[in-house]
Amino acid sequence: MKKTVLLTAGLAVVIAAGAYIFAENSSREGANPDASIDTAALKQMVQDYSSRSLTAESASISSTQLIVKETDGKSASYSLPEDEFFVSIAPYVTKTHPCATHSLTGCQGEMPEQDFSVSVQDAEGNQVMDKQTIQSQPNGFIDLWLPRDKTYNVTIEQDGKKAVSEISTFEQNDTCVTTMQLG
């Protein structure tokens, strides 16, 4: 009988402590350390921030997370797919900006809503994308989801001008490429 009472009391303490910790973590200014979302919904959210159809105080994307801070102070982070890497490229002719971690709500490229021919080839010579016409977002960036942990040669062309760059999709790599000058 004593064992049952002690076991029940111990279980009640564990449940109460768990509830306290959960409530404490939930009340931190709406912080959501890692929201759960499926890959299609995550990619759509990234697309919506890039196209400016979804707004927030800030939305940035690292090699592993999408981090969103709403205007009401709430924030959330979403893990990116384990097998795909997001990279955003701003081709330019005359002006650019230095960048490493892409801000979906802050970075602005020189050439918004323009068509480009984009080719991507992996280090083994496999064509991932072959002269596909892609329109840059309203922010002037071309967003790509590429397989992780590889190196690629990217070629962007427009009106007889061309930029070629090597990019990699390892965890330590940048998600914002602003060095591809068309010439």
Coordinates of N, CA, C and O in Angstrom, one line a residue:
M1 N 0.8 -1.2 0.0 CA 0.0 0.0 0.0 C 0.9 1.3 0.0 O 0.6 2.2 -0.7
K2 N 1.9 1.3 0.9 CA 2.8 2.4 0.9 C 3.5 2.6 -0.4 O 3.7 3.8 -0.8
K3 N 3.9 1.5 -1.0 CA 4.6 1.6 -2.3 C 3.7 2.3 -3.4 O 4.1 3.1 -4.2
T4 N 2.4 1.9 -3.4 CA 1.4 2.4 -4.3 C 1.3 3.9 -4.1 O 1.2 4.7 -5.0
V5 N 1.1 4.3 -2.8 CA 1.0 5.8 -2.5 C 2.2 6.5 -2.9 O 2.1 7.6 -3.5
L6 N 3.4 6.0 -2.6 CA 4.7 6.7 -3.0 C 4.8 6.8 -4.5 O 5.2 7.8 -5.0
L7 N 4.5 5.7 -5.2 CA 4.6 5.7 -6.6 C 3.6 6.7 -7.2 O 4.0 7.4 -8.2
T8 N 2.4 6.7 -6.7 CA 1.4 7.7 -7.2 C 1.9 9.1 -7.0 O 1.8 10.0 -7.8
A9 N 2.4 9.4 -5.8 CA 2.9 10.7 -5.4 C 4.0 11.1 -6.3 O 4.1 12.2 -6.8
G10 N 4.9 10.2 -6.5 CA 6.1 10.4 -7.4 C 5.7 10.7 -8.8 O 6.2 11.6 -9.4
L11 N 4.7 10.0 -9.3 CA 4.2 10.2 -10.7 C 3.6 11.6 -10.8 O 3.7 12.3 -11.7
A12 N 2.8 12.0 -9.7 CA 2.2 13.3 -9.7 C 3.2 14.4 -9.8 O 3.0 15.4 -10.4
V13 N 4.3 14.2 -9.0 CA 5.4 15.2 -9.0 C 6.0 15.4 -10.4 O 6.2 16.5 -10.9
V14 N 6.2 14.2 -11.0 CA 6.9 14.2 -12.4 C 5.9 14.9 -13.4 O 6.3 15.7 -14.2
I15 N 4.6 14.6 -13.3 CA 3.7 15.2 -14.2 C 3.6 16.7 -14.0 O 3.6 17.5 -14.9
A16 N 3.5 17.1 -12.7 CA 3.5 18.5 -12.4 C 4.7 19.3 -12.9 O 4.6 20.4 -13.4
A17 N 5.9 18.7 -12.7 CA 7.1 19.3 -13.1 C 7.2 19.4 -14.6 O 7.6 20.5 -15.2
G18 N 6.7 18.4 -15.3 CA 6.6 18.4 -16.8 C 5.7 19.5 -17.2 O 6.0 20.3 -18.2
A19 N 4.5 19.6 -16.6 CA 3.6 20.7 -17.0 C 4.2 22.1 -16.8 O 4.0 23.0 -17.6
Y20 N 4.9 22.2 -15.7 CA 5.5 23.5 -15.3 C 6.5 23.9 -16.4 O 6.6 25.0 -16.9
I21 N 7.4 23.0 -16.7 CA 8.4 23.2 -17.7 C 7.8 23.5 -19.1 O 8.2 24.4 -19.8
F22 N 6.8 22.8 -19.5 CA 6.1 23.0 -20.7 C 5.5 24.4 -20.8 O 5.6 25.1 -21.7
A23 N 4.8 24.8 -19.7 CA 4.1 26.1 -19.6 C 5.2 27.2 -19.6 O 5.0 28.2 -20.3
E24 N 6.3 27.0 -19.0 CA 7.3 28.0 -18.9 C 7.9 28.2 -20.3 O 8.2 29.3 -20.7
N25 N 8.2 27.1 -21.0 CA 8.8 27.2 -22.4 C 7.8 27.8 -23.3 O 8.2 28.6 -24.2
S26 N 6.5 27.6 -23.2 CA 5.5 28.1 -24.1 C 5.3 29.6 -23.9 O 4.8 30.3 -24.8
S27 N 5.6 30.1 -22.7 CA 5.3 31.5 -22.5 C 6.4 32.5 -22.8 O 6.3 33.6 -22.6
R28 N 7.5 32.0 -23.3 CA 8.6 32.9 -23.6 C 8.3 33.7 -24.9 O 8.8 33.3 -25.9
E29 N 7.6 34.8 -24.7 CA 7.3 35.7 -25.8 C 7.0 35.0 -27.1 O 7.3 35.4 -28.2
G30 N 6.2 33.9 -27.0 CA 5.8 33.2 -28.2 C 6.9 32.5 -28.9 O 6.7 32.1 -30.0
A31 N 8.0 32.3 -28.3 CA 9.1 31.6 -29.0 C 8.7 30.2 -29.3 O 8.1 29.5 -28.5
N32 N 9.1 29.7 -30.4 CA 8.9 28.3 -30.8 C 10.2 27.8 -31.3 O 10.6 28.1 -32.5
P33 N 11.0 27.1 -30.5 CA 12.4 26.8 -30.8 C 12.5 25.9 -32.1 O 13.4 26.0 -32.8
D34 N 11.5 25.1 -32.4 CA 11.6 24.3 -33.6 C 10.2 23.8 -34.0 O 9.8 22.7 -33.5
A35 N 9.5 24.6 -34.7 CA 8.1 24.2 -35.1 C 8.2 23.0 -36.1 O 9.1 22.9 -36.9
S36 N 7.2 22.2 -36.0 CA 7.1 21.1 -36.9 C 6.2 21.4 -38.1 O 5.1 21.9 -38.0
I37 N 6.8 21.1 -39.3 CA 6.1 21.5 -40.5 C 6.6 20.5 -41.6 O 7.8 20.2 -41.6
D38 N 5.7 20.1 -42.5 CA 6.2 19.2 -43.5 C 7.0 19.9 -44.6 O 6.9 21.2 -44.7
T39 N 7.7 19.2 -45.4 CA 8.6 19.8 -46.4 C 7.9 20.7 -47.4 O 8.4 21.8 -47.7
A40 N 6.8 20.2 -47.9 CA 6.1 21.0 -48.9 C 5.6 22.3 -48.3 O 5.7 23.4 -48.9
A41 N 5.1 22.3 -47.1 CA 4.6 23.5 -46.4 C 5.7 24.5 -46.1 O 5.6 25.7 -46.3
L42 N 6.9 23.9 -45.7 CA 8.1 24.7 -45.5 C 8.5 25.4 -46.7 O 8.8 26.6 -46.7
K43 N 8.6 24.7 -47.8 CA 9.0 25.3 -49.1 C 8.1 26.3 -49.6 O 8.5 27.4 -50.1
Q44 N 6.8 26.1 -49.3 CA 5.8 27.1 -49.7 C 5.9 28.4 -48.9 O 5.8 29.5 -49.4
M45 N 6.2 28.2 -47.6 CA 6.4 29.3 -46.7 C 7.6 30.2 -47.2 O 7.6 31.4 -47.2
V46 N 8.7 29.5 -47.5 CA 9.9 30.2 -48.0 C 9.6 30.9 -49.3 O 9.9 32.1 -49.5
Q47 N 8.8 30.3 -50.2 CA 8.4 30.9 -51.5 C 7.6 32.1 -51.2 O 7.7 33.1 -51.8
D48 N 6.7 32.0 -50.2 CA 5.8 33.1 -49.9 C 6.5 34.3 -49.3 O 6.2 35.5 -49.7
Y49 N 7.6 34.1 -48.5 CA 8.4 35.2 -48.0 C 9.2 35.8 -49.2 O 9.3 37.0 -49.3
S50 N 9.8 34.9 -50.0 CA 10.6 35.4 -51.1 C 9.7 36.3 -52.1 O 10.2 37.3 -52.6
S51 N 8.5 35.8 -52.3 CA 7.6 36.5 -53.3 C 6.9 37.7 -52.7 O 6.2 38.5 -53.3
R52 N 7.2 37.9 -51.4 CA 6.6 39.0 -50.6 C 5.1 38.9 -50.4 O 4.4 39.9 -50.1
S53 N 4.5 37.7 -50.7 CA 3.1 37.5 -50.4 C 2.8 37.2 -48.9 O 1.7 37.2 -48.5
L54 N 3.9 36.9 -48.2 CA 3.8 36.7 -46.8 C 4.8 37.6 -46.1 O 6.0 37.7 -46.6
T55 N 4.4 38.3 -45.1 CA 5.3 39.3 -44.5 C 5.6 39.0 -43.0 O 4.8 38.3 -42.4
A56 N 6.7 39.4 -42.5 CA 7.1 39.3 -41.1 C 8.1 40.4 -40.8 O 8.6 41.0 -41.7
E57 N 8.3 40.6 -39.5 CA 9.4 41.5 -39.2 C 10.7 41.1 -39.8 O 11.5 41.9 -40.3
S58 N 11.0 39.8 -39.7 CA 12.2 39.2 -40.3 C 12.0 37.7 -40.6 O 11.3 37.1 -39.8
A59 N 12.5 37.3 -41.7 CA 12.6 35.9 -42.0 C 13.9 35.6 -42.7 O 14.2 36.2 -43.7
S60 N 14.7 34.8 -42.0 CA 16.0 34.4 -42.6 C 16.2 32.9 -42.7 O 15.5 32.2 -41.9
I61 N 17.1 32.5 -43.6 CA 17.2 31.1 -43.8 C 18.7 30.7 -43.8 O 19.5 31.2 -44.6
S62 N 19.1 29.9 -42.8 CA 20.4 29.4 -42.7 C 20.5 28.1 -43.4 O 19.5 27.6 -44.1
S63 N 21.6 27.4 -43.3 CA 21.8 26.1 -44.0 C 20.9 25.0 -43.3 O 20.7 24.0 -43.9
T64 N 20.4 25.3 -42.1 CA 19.7 24.3 -41.4 C 18.3 24.7 -40.9 O 17.5 23.9 -40.6
Q65 N 18.0 26.1 -40.9 CA 16.7 26.5 -40.3 C 16.2 27.8 -41.1 O 16.9 28.6 -41.5
L66 N 14.8 27.8 -41.1 CA 14.1 29.0 -41.4 C 13.7 29.7 -40.1 O 13.1 29.0 -39.2
I67 N 14.1 30.9 -39.9 CA 13.8 31.6 -38.6 C 12.9 32.8 -38.9 O 13.3 33.7 -39.7
V68 N 11.8 32.8 -38.3 CA 10.8 33.9 -38.6 C 10.5 34.6 -37.3 O 10.2 34.0 -36.3
K69 N 10.5 35.9 -37.4 CA 10.1 36.8 -36.2 C 8.9 37.6 -36.7 O 9.1 38.4 -37.7
E70 N 7.8 37.5 -36.1 CA 6.6 38.2 -36.5 C 6.6 39.6 -35.9 O 7.3 39.9 -35.0
T71 N 5.8 40.5 -36.5 CA 5.7 41.8 -36.0 C 5.2 41.9 -34.6 O 5.5 42.9 -33.9
D72 N 4.5 40.9 -34.1 CA 4.0 40.9 -32.7 C 5.0 40.4 -31.7 O 4.7 40.2 -30.5
G73 N 6.2 40.1 -32.2 CA 7.3 39.7 -31.3 C 7.5 38.1 -31.2 O 8.5 37.6 -30.7
K74 N 6.5 37.4 -31.7 CA 6.6 35.9 -31.7 C 7.6 35.5 -32.7 O 7.7 36.1 -33.8
S75 N 8.3 34.4 -32.4 CA 9.2 33.9 -33.3 C 9.1 32.4 -33.4 O 8.7 31.7 -32.4
A76 N 9.6 31.8 -34.5 CA 9.6 30.4 -34.7 C 10.8 30.0 -35.6 O 11.2 30.8 -36.4
S77 N 11.2 28.8 -35.4 CA 12.3 28.3 -36.3 C 11.8 26.9 -36.8 O 11.1 26.2 -36.1
Y78 N 12.1 26.7 -38.0 CA 11.7 25.5 -38.7 C 12.9 24.8 -39.3 O 13.7 25.4 -40.0
S79 N 13.1 23.5 -39.0 CA 14.2 22.8 -39.5 C 14.0 22.5 -41.0 O 12.9 22.2 -41.5
L80 N 15.1 22.7 -41.8 CA 15.1 22.5 -43.2 C 15.2 21.0 -43.5 O 15.7 20.2 -42.6
P81 N 14.8 20.5 -44.6 CA 15.0 19.1 -45.0 C 16.4 18.6 -44.8 O 17.3 19.4 -45.1
E82 N 16.6 17.4 -44.3 CA 17.9 16.9 -44.2 C 18.7 16.6 -45.5 O 19.9 16.6 -45.5
D83 N 17.9 16.4 -46.6 CA 18.5 16.1 -47.8 C 18.5 17.2 -48.9 O 19.0 17.0 -49.9
E84 N 18.0 18.4 -48.5 CA 17.9 19.5 -49.4 C 18.5 20.8 -48.8 O 18.3 21.0 -47.6
F85 N 19.2 21.6 -49.6 CA 19.8 22.8 -49.2 C 19.2 23.9 -49.9 O 19.0 23.9 -51.2
F86 N 18.8 25.0 -49.2 CA 18.3 26.2 -49.9 C 19.4 27.2 -50.2 O 20.2 27.5 -49.3
V87 N 19.4 27.7 -51.4 CA 20.4 28.8 -51.7 C 19.6 29.8 -52.6 O 18.8 29.4 -53.4
S88 N 19.9 31.1 -52.3 CA 19.2 32.1 -53.1 C 20.3 33.0 -53.7 O 21.3 33.4 -53.1
I89 N 20.2 33.2 -55.0 CA 21.2 33.8 -55.8 C 20.7 35.1 -56.4 O 19.6 35.1 -57.0
A90 N 21.4 36.2 -56.3 CA 21.0 37.5 -56.8 C 22.0 37.8 -58.0 O 23.0 38.4 -57.7
P91 N 21.6 37.5 -59.2 CA 22.5 37.9 -60.3 C 22.4 39.5 -60.4 O 21.4 40.1 -60.0
Y92 N 23.5 40.1 -60.9 CA 23.5 41.5 -61.0 C 24.4 42.0 -62.1 O 25.2 41.2 -62.6
V93 N 24.2 43.2 -62.5 CA 25.1 43.8 -63.5 C 25.9 44.9 -62.9 O 27.1 44.9 -63.1
T94 N 25.4 45.8 -62.1 CA 26.2 46.9 -61.6 C 26.2 47.0 -60.0 O 27.2 47.5 -59.5
K95 N 25.2 46.6 -59.3 CA 25.3 46.7 -57.8 C 24.8 45.5 -57.1 O 23.9 44.8 -57.6
T96 N 25.5 45.2 -56.0 CA 25.1 44.0 -55.2 C 25.4 44.4 -53.7 O 25.7 45.6 -53.4
H97 N 25.2 43.5 -52.8 CA 25.5 43.7 -51.4 C 26.2 42.4 -50.8 O 25.9 41.3 -51.3
P98 N 27.0 42.6 -49.8 CA 27.6 41.4 -49.2 C 26.5 40.6 -48.4 O 25.7 41.3 -47.8
C99 N 26.6 39.3 -48.4 CA 25.6 38.6 -47.6 C 26.1 37.1 -47.4 O 26.8 36.6 -48.3
A100 N 25.6 36.5 -46.4 CA 26.0 35.1 -46.1 C 24.7 34.3 -45.8 O 24.4 33.3 -46.5
T101 N 23.9 34.8 -44.8 CA 22.7 34.1 -44.5 C 21.5 34.9 -45.1 O 21.4 36.1 -44.8
H102 N 20.8 34.3 -46.0 CA 19.8 35.0 -46.8 C 18.6 35.5 -45.9 O 18.0 34.7 -45.1
S103 N 18.3 36.8 -46.0 CA 17.1 37.4 -45.4 C 16.0 37.4 -46.4 O 16.1 38.2 -47.4
L104 N 15.0 36.6 -46.2 CA 13.9 36.5 -47.2 C 13.1 37.8 -47.2 O 12.4 38.2 -48.2
T105 N 13.2 38.6 -46.1 CA 12.4 39.8 -45.9 C 13.3 41.0 -46.1 O 12.7 42.2 -46.1
G106 N 14.6 40.9 -46.2 CA 15.4 42.1 -46.2 C 16.4 42.2 -47.4 O 16.6 43.3 -47.8
C107 N 16.9 41.1 -47.9 CA 17.8 41.2 -49.0 C 17.1 41.6 -50.2 O 15.9 41.2 -50.5
Q108 N 17.7 42.5 -51.0 CA 17.1 43.0 -52.2 C 18.2 43.0 -53.3 O 19.2 43.6 -53.2
G109 N 17.9 42.2 -54.4 CA 18.8 42.2 -55.5 C 18.5 43.2 -56.5 O 17.4 43.9 -56.5
E110 N 19.4 43.4 -57.5 CA 19.3 44.4 -58.5 C 18.2 44.1 -59.6 O 17.7 45.0 -60.2
M111 N 17.9 42.8 -59.8 CA 17.1 42.5 -61.0 C 15.9 41.7 -60.6 O 15.7 40.5 -60.9
P112 N 14.9 42.4 -60.0 CA 13.6 41.7 -59.6 C 12.7 41.3 -60.8 O 12.7 42.1 -61.8
E113 N 12.1 40.2 -60.7 CA 11.1 39.7 -61.6 C 11.5 39.7 -63.1 O 10.8 40.2 -64.0
Q114 N 12.7 39.2 -63.3 CA 13.3 39.1 -64.6 C 13.6 37.6 -64.9 O 13.9 36.8 -64.0
D115 N 13.5 37.3 -66.2 CA 13.8 35.9 -66.6 C 15.3 35.6 -66.8 O 16.0 36.5 -67.4
F116 N 15.7 34.5 -66.3 CA 17.1 34.1 -66.5 C 17.1 32.6 -66.9 O 16.3 31.8 -66.6
S117 N 18.2 32.2 -67.7 CA 18.4 30.9 -68.0 C 19.4 30.3 -67.0 O 20.5 30.9 -66.8
V118 N 19.0 29.3 -66.3 CA 19.8 28.7 -65.1 C 20.2 27.3 -65.4 O 19.4 26.5 -65.8
S119 N 21.5 27.0 -65.3 CA 22.0 25.7 -65.4 C 22.8 25.3 -64.1 O 23.5 26.2 -63.6
V120 N 22.6 24.1 -63.7 CA 23.3 23.6 -62.5 C 23.9 22.3 -62.8 O 23.1 21.4 -63.2
Q121 N 25.2 22.1 -62.6 CA 25.8 20.8 -62.8 C 26.6 20.4 -61.5 O 27.3 21.3 -61.0
D122 N 26.5 19.2 -61.1 CA 27.3 18.8 -59.9 C 28.7 18.5 -60.3 O 29.1 18.5 -61.5
A123 N 29.5 18.3 -59.3 CA 31.0 18.1 -59.5 C 31.3 16.9 -60.3 O 32.4 16.8 -61.0
E124 N 30.4 15.9 -60.4 CA 30.6 14.7 -61.2 C 30.2 14.9 -62.7 O 30.3 14.0 -63.5
G125 N 29.7 16.1 -63.0 CA 29.3 16.4 -64.4 C 27.8 16.1 -64.6 O 27.3 16.2 -65.8
N126 N 27.0 15.7 -63.6 CA 25.6 15.4 -63.8 C 24.8 16.7 -63.9 O 25.0 17.6 -63.0
Q127 N 24.0 16.8 -64.9 CA 23.2 18.1 -65.1 C 22.0 18.0 -64.1 O 21.1 17.1 -64.2
V128 N 21.9 18.9 -63.2 CA 20.8 19.0 -62.2 C 19.7 19.9 -62.8 O 18.5 19.6 -62.6
M129 N 20.1 20.9 -63.5 CA 19.2 21.8 -64.2 C 19.9 22.3 -65.5 O 21.0 22.7 -65.4
D130 N 19.2 22.2 -66.6 CA 19.8 22.5 -67.9 C 19.0 23.7 -68.6 O 18.0 23.5 -69.1
K131 N 19.6 24.9 -68.5 CA 19.1 26.1 -69.1 C 17.6 26.2 -68.9 O 16.8 26.5 -69.8
Q132 N 17.2 26.1 -67.6 CA 15.8 26.3 -67.3 C 15.5 27.7 -67.1 O 16.3 28.5 -66.4
T133 N 14.4 28.2 -67.6 CA 14.1 29.6 -67.5 C 13.4 29.8 -66.1 O 12.4 29.1 -65.8
I134 N 14.0 30.7 -65.3 CA 13.5 31.0 -64.0 C 13.4 32.5 -63.8 O 14.3 33.2 -64.2
Q135 N 12.2 32.9 -63.3 CA 12.0 34.3 -63.0 C 12.5 34.6 -61.6 O 12.1 33.9 -60.7
S136 N 13.3 35.7 -61.5 CA 13.7 36.1 -60.1 C 12.5 36.6 -59.3 O 11.5 37.1 -59.9
Q137 N 12.6 36.5 -58.0 CA 11.5 36.9 -57.1 C 11.4 38.4 -57.1 O 12.3 39.1 -57.6
P138 N 10.4 39.0 -56.5 CA 10.3 40.5 -56.4 C 11.5 41.0 -55.6 O 11.9 42.2 -55.8
N139 N 12.2 40.2 -54.8 CA 13.4 40.6 -54.1 C 14.7 40.5 -55.0 O 15.8 40.8 -54.5
G140 N 14.5 40.1 -56.3 CA 15.7 40.0 -57.2 C 16.5 38.7 -57.1 O 17.5 38.6 -57.7
F141 N 16.0 37.8 -56.3 CA 16.8 36.5 -56.1 C 16.2 35.4 -56.8 O 14.9 35.3 -57.0
I142 N 17.0 34.4 -57.2 CA 16.6 33.1 -57.7 C 16.8 32.1 -56.6 O 17.9 31.9 -56.1
D143 N 15.7 31.5 -56.2 CA 15.8 30.5 -55.1 C 15.9 29.1 -55.7 O 15.1 28.7 -56.6
L144 N 16.8 28.3 -55.1 CA 17.0 26.9 -55.5 C 17.1 26.0 -54.3 O 17.6 26.4 -53.3
W145 N 16.5 24.8 -54.5 CA 16.6 23.8 -53.5 C 17.5 22.7 -54.1 O 17.1 22.1 -55.2
L146 N 18.7 22.5 -53.6 CA 19.6 21.5 -54.2 C 19.9 20.4 -53.2 O 19.8 20.6 -52.0
P147 N 20.3 19.2 -53.7 CA 20.8 18.2 -52.8 C 21.9 18.7 -51.9 O 22.8 19.4 -52.4
R148 N 21.9 18.2 -50.7 CA 22.9 18.6 -49.7 C 24.3 17.9 -49.9 O 24.3 16.9 -50.6
D149 N 25.3 18.5 -49.3 CA 26.6 18.0 -49.3 C 27.3 17.7 -50.6 O 27.9 16.6 -50.8
K150 N 27.1 18.6 -51.5 CA 27.7 18.5 -52.9 C 28.2 19.9 -53.3 O 27.9 20.9 -52.7
T151 N 29.0 19.9 -54.3 CA 29.5 21.1 -55.0 C 28.9 21.2 -56.4 O 28.8 20.2 -57.1
Y152 N 28.5 22.4 -56.8 CA 27.9 22.6 -58.0 C 28.5 23.7 -58.8 O 29.0 24.7 -58.2
N153 N 28.4 23.7 -60.1 CA 28.7 24.8 -61.0 C 27.4 25.4 -61.5 O 26.6 24.7 -62.0
V154 N 27.2 26.7 -61.2 CA 25.9 27.3 -61.6 C 26.3 28.3 -62.7 O 27.2 29.1 -62.5
T155 N 25.5 28.3 -63.7 CA 25.6 29.3 -64.8 C 24.2 30.0 -64.9 O 23.2 29.3 -65.0
I156 N 24.3 31.3 -64.9 CA 23.1 32.1 -65.1 C 23.3 33.0 -66.3 O 24.4 33.7 -66.4
E157 N 22.3 33.0 -67.2 CA 22.5 33.8 -68.4 C 21.2 34.7 -68.7 O 20.1 34.3 -68.3
Q158 N 21.5 35.9 -69.3 CA 20.4 36.8 -69.7 C 20.9 37.7 -70.7 O 21.9 38.4 -70.5
D159 N 20.2 37.8 -71.8 CA 20.5 38.7 -72.9 C 22.0 38.7 -73.3 O 22.6 39.8 -73.4
G160 N 22.5 37.5 -73.5 CA 23.9 37.4 -73.9 C 25.0 37.6 -72.8 O 26.2 37.5 -73.1
K161 N 24.5 37.9 -71.6 CA 25.5 38.1 -70.5 C 25.4 36.8 -69.6 O 24.4 36.2 -69.5
K162 N 26.5 36.5 -69.0 CA 26.6 35.2 -68.3 C 27.4 35.4 -67.0 O 28.4 36.1 -67.0
A163 N 27.0 34.6 -66.0 CA 27.8 34.5 -64.8 C 27.9 33.1 -64.4 O 27.0 32.3 -64.6
V164 N 29.1 32.7 -64.0 CA 29.4 31.3 -63.6 C 30.0 31.3 -62.2 O 30.9 32.1 -61.9
S165 N 29.5 30.4 -61.4 CA 30.1 30.3 -60.0 C 30.0 28.9 -59.5 O 29.1 28.1 -59.9
E166 N 30.9 28.6 -58.6 CA 30.9 27.3 -57.9 C 30.2 27.5 -56.5 O 30.6 28.5 -55.8
I167 N 29.2 26.7 -56.2 CA 28.6 26.8 -54.9 C 28.6 25.4 -54.3 O 28.6 24.4 -55.0
S168 N 28.5 25.4 -53.0 CA 28.5 24.1 -52.2 C 27.3 24.2 -51.3 O 26.8 25.2 -50.9
T169 N 26.8 23.0 -51.0 CA 25.6 22.8 -50.1 C 25.9 22.0 -48.8 O 25.1 21.2 -48.4
F170 N 27.1 22.3 -48.3 CA 27.4 21.7 -47.0 C 26.9 22.6 -45.8 O 26.6 23.8 -46.1
E171 N 26.8 22.1 -44.6 CA 26.1 22.8 -43.5 C 26.8 24.2 -43.3 O 26.1 25.1 -43.0
Q172 N 28.1 24.3 -43.5 CA 28.8 25.5 -43.2 C 28.7 26.6 -44.4 O 29.2 27.7 -44.2
N173 N 28.0 26.2 -45.5 CA 28.0 27.1 -46.6 C 26.9 28.1 -46.5 O 25.9 28.0 -45.8
D174 N 27.1 29.2 -47.2 CA 26.1 30.4 -47.2 C 24.9 30.0 -48.0 O 24.9 29.2 -48.9
T175 N 23.8 30.7 -47.6 CA 22.5 30.5 -48.3 C 22.2 31.7 -49.2 O 21.2 31.7 -49.9
C176 N 23.1 32.7 -49.2 CA 22.9 33.9 -50.0 C 24.1 34.1 -50.9 O 25.2 34.3 -50.4
V177 N 23.9 34.1 -52.2 CA 25.0 34.3 -53.1 C 24.7 35.6 -53.9 O 23.8 35.7 -54.6
T178 N 25.6 36.6 -53.6 CA 25.4 37.9 -54.3 C 26.7 38.3 -55.1 O 26.9 39.5 -55.3
T179 N 27.4 37.3 -55.5 CA 28.7 37.5 -56.2 C 28.6 37.1 -57.7 O 29.6 37.2 -58.4
M180 N 27.4 36.8 -58.3 CA 27.3 36.4 -59.7 C 27.0 37.6 -60.6 O 25.8 37.9 -60.8
Q181 N 28.1 38.3 -61.0 CA 27.9 39.4 -61.9 C 27.8 39.0 -63.4 O 28.6 38.3 -63.9
L182 N 26.7 39.4 -64.0 CA 26.5 39.1 -65.4 C 27.4 40.0 -66.2 O 27.4 41.2 -66.1
G183 N 28.1 39.4 -67.1 CA 29.1 40.2 -68.0 C 29.3 39.5 -69.3 O 28.8 38.5 -69.7

